Coordinates of N, CA, C and O in Angstrom, one line a residue:
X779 N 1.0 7.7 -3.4 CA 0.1 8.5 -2.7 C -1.3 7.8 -2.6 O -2.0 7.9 -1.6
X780 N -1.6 7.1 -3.6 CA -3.3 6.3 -3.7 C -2.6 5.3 -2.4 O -3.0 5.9 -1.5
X781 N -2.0 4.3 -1.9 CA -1.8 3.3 -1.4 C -1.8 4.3 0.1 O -1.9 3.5 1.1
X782 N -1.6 5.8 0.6 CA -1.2 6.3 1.5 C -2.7 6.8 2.0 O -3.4 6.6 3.0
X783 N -2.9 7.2 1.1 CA -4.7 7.4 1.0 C -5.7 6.5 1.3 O -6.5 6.8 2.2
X784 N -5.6 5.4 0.8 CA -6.2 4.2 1.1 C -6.2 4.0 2.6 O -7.1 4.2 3.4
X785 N -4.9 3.8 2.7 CA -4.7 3.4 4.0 C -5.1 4.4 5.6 O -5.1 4.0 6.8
X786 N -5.5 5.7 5.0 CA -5.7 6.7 5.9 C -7.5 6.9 5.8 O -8.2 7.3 6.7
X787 N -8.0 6.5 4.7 CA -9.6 6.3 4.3 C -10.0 5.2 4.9 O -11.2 5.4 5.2
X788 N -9.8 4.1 5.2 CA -9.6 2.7 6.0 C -9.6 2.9 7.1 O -9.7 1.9 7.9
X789 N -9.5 4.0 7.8 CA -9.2 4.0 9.1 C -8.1 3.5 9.9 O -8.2 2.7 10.8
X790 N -7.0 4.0 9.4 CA -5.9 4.1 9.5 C -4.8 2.1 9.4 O -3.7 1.8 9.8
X791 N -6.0 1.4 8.8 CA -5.5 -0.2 8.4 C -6.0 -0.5 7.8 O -7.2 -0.2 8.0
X792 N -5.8 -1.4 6.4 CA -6.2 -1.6 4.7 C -5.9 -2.9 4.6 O -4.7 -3.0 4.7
X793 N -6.7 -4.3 4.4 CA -6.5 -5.3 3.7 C -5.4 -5.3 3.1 O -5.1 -4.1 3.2
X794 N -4.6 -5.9 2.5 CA -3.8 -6.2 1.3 C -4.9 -6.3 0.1 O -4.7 -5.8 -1.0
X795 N -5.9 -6.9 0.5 CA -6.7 -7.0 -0.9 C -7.0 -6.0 -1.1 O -6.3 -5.4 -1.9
X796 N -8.1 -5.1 -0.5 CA -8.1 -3.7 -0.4 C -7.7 -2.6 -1.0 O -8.3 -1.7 -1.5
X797 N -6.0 -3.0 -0.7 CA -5.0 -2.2 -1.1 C -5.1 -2.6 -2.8 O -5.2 -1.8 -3.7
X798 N -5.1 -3.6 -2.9 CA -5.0 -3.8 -4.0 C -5.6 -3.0 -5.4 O -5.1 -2.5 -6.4
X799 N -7.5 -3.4 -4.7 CA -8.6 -3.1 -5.3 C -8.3 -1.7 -5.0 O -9.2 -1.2 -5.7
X800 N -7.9 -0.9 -4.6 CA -7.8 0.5 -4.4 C -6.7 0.9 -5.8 O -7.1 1.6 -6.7
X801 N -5.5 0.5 -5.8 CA -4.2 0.1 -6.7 C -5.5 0.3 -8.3 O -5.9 1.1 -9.2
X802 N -5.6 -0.5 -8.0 CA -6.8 -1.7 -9.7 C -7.3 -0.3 -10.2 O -7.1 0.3 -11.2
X803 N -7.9 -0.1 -9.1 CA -9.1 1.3 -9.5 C -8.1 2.5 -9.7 O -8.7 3.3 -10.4
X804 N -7.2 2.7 -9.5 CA -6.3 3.9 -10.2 C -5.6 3.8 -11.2 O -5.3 4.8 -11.8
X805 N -5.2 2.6 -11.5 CA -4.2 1.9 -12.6 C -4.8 0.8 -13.3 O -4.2 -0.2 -13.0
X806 N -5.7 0.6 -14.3 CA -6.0 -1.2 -14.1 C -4.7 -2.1 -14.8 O -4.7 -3.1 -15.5
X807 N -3.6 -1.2 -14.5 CA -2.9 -2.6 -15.3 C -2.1 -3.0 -14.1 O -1.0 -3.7 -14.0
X808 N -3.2 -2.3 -12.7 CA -2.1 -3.3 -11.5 C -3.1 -4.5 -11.9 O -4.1 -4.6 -12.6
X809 N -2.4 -5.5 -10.9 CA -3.4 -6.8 -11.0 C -4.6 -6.5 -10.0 O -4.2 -5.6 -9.2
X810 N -5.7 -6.8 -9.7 CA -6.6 -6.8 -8.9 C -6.5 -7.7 -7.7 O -6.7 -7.3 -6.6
X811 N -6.4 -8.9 -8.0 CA -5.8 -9.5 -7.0 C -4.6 -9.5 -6.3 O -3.6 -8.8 -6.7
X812 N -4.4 -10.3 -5.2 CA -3.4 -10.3 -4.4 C -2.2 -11.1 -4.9 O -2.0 -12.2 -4.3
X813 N -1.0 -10.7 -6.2 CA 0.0 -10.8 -6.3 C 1.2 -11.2 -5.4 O 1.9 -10.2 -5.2
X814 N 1.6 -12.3 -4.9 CA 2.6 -12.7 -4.0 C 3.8 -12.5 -4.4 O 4.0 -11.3 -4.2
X815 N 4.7 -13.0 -4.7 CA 6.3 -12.7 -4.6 C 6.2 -13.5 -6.3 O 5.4 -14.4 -6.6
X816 N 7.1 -12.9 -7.0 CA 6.6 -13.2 -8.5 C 5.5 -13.1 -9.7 O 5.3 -13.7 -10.8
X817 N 4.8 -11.5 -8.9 CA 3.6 -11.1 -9.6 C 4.0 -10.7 -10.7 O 5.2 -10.4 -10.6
X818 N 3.3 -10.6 -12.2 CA 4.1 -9.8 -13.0 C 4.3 -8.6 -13.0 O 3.4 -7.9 -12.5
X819 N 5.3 -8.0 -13.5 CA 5.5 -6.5 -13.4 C 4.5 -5.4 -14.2 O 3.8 -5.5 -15.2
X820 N 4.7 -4.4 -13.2 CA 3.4 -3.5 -14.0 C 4.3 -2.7 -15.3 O 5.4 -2.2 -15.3
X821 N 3.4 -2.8 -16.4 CA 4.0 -2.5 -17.7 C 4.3 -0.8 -17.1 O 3.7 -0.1 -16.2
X822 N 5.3 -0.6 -17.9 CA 6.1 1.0 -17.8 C 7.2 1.1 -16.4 O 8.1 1.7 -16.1
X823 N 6.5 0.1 -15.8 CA 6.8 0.2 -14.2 C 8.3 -0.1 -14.0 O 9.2 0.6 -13.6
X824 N 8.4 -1.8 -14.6 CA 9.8 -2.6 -14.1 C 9.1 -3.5 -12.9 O 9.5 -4.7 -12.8
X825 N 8.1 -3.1 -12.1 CA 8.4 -4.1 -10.9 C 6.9 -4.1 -10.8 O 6.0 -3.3 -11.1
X826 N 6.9 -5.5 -10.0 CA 5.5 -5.6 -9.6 C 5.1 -5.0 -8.1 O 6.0 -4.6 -7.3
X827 N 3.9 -4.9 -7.8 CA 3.6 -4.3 -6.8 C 3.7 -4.9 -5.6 O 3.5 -4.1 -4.7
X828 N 4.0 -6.0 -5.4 CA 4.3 -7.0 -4.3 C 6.0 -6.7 -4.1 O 6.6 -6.7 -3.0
X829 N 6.4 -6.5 -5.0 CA 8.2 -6.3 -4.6 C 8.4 -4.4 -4.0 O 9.1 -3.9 -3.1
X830 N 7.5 -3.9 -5.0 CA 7.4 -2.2 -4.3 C 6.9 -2.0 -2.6 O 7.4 -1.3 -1.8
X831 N 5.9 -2.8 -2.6 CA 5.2 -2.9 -1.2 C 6.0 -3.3 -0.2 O 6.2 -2.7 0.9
X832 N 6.8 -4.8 -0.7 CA 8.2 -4.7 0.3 C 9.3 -3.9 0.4 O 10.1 -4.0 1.2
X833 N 9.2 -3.1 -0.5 CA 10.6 -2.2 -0.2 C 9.6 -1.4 0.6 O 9.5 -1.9 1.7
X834 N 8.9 -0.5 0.5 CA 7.9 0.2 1.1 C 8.3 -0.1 2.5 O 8.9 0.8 3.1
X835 N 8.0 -1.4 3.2 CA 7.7 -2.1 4.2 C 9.5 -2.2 5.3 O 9.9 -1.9 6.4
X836 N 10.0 -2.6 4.3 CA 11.4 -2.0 4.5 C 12.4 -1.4 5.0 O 13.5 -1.6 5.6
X837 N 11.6 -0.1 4.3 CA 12.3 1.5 4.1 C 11.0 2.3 5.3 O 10.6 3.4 4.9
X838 N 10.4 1.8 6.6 CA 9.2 2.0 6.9 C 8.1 3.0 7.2 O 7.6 3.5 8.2
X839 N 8.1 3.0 5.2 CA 6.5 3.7 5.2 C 5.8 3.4 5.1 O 5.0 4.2 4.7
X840 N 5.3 1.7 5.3 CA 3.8 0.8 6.1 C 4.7 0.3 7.7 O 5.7 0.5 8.3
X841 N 3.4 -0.6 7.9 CA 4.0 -1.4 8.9 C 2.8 -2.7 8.8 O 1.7 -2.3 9.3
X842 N 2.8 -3.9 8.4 CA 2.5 -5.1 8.0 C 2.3 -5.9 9.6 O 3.3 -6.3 10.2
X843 N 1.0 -6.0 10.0 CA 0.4 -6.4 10.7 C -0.2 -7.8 10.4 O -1.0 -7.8 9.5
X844 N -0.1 -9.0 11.1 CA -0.9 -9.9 10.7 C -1.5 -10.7 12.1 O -1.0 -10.8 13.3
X845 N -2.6 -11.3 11.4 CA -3.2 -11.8 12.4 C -4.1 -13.3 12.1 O -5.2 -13.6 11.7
X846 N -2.7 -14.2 12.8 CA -3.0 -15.9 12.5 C -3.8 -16.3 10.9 O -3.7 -17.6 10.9
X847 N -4.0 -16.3 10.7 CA -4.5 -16.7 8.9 C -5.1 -15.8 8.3 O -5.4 -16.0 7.1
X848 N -5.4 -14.4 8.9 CA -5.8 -13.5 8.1 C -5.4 -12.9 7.5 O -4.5 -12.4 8.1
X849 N -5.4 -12.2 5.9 CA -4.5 -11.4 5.3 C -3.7 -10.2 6.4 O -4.1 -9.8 7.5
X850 N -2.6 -9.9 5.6 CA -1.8 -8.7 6.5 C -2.5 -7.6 6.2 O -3.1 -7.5 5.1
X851 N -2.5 -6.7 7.0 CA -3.1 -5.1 7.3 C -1.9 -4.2 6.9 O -0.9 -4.5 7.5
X852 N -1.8 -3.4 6.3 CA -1.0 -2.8 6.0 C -1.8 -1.2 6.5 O -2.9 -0.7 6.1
X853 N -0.6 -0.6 7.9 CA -0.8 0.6 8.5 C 0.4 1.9 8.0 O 1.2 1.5 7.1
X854 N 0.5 3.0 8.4 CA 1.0 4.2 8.6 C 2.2 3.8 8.7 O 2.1 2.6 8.9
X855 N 3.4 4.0 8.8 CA 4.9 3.5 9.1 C 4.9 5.3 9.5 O 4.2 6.3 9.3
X856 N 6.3 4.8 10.3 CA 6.6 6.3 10.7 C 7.3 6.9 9.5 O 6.8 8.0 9.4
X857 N 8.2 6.7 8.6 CA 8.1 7.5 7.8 C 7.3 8.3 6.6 O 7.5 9.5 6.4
X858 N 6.5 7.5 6.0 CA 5.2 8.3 5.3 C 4.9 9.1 6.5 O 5.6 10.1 6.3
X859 N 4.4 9.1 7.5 CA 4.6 10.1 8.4 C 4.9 11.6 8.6 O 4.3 12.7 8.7
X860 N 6.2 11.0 8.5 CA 7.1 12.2 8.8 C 7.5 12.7 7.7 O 7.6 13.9 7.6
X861 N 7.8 11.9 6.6 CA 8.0 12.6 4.6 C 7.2 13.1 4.2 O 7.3 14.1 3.4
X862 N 5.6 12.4 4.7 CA 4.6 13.4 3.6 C 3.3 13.6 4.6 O 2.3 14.3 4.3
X863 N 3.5 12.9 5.5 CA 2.0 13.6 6.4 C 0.8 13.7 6.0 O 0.4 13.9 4.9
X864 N 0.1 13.3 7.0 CA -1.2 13.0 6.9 C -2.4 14.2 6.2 O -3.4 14.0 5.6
X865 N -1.7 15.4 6.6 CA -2.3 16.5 5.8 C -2.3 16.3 4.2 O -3.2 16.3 3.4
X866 N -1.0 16.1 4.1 CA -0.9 16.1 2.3 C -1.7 14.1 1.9 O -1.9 13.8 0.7
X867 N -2.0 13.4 2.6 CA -2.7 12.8 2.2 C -4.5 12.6 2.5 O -5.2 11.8 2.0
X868 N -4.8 13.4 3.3 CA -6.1 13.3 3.5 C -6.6 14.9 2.3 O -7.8 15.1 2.1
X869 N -5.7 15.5 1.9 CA -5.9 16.1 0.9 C -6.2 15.7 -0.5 O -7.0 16.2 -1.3
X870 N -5.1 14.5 -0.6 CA -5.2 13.6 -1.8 C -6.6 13.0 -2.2 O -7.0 12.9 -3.3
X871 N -7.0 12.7 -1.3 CA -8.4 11.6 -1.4 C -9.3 12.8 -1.9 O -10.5 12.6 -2.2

């Protein structure tokens, strides 16, 4: 829900770093920075947030936008959408 939030407080597109520092600030035992493919896993968790974000991405409740060397933007996917709606997340915040 904080990563759905973020992304809806952003003006409906969030950095990856962003996302991150948003993550950090709810949890600090995400990493703060931008974890690639082999981040370590978040304790309690099992998985790091780079492997959740792709299933996320996936299963599509983001949609991963990029643009020539710039980090990816991570938007709205149609299913966050349609599962949990914008109401129950602009509540969240």
């Amino acid at each position: 829900m904080v990563c759905f939030s973020s992304v809806v407080a952003n003006g409906g597109a969030v950095d990856e770093s962003e996302l991150y520092r948003c993550l950090n600030k709810a949890d600090p035992n995400i990493e703060d920075a931008v974890a690639k493919k082999g981040g370590k896993p978040v304790p309690g968790l099992g998985f790091s947030v780079a492997d959740l974000l792709d299933k996320a991405v996936k299963e599509q409740f983001y949609l991963v936008k990029t643009q020539g060397e710039r980090e990816p933007k991570y938007e709205l996917g149609p299913r966050a959408i349609l599962e949990v709606g914008r109401f129950h997340m602009i509540q969240f915040q």
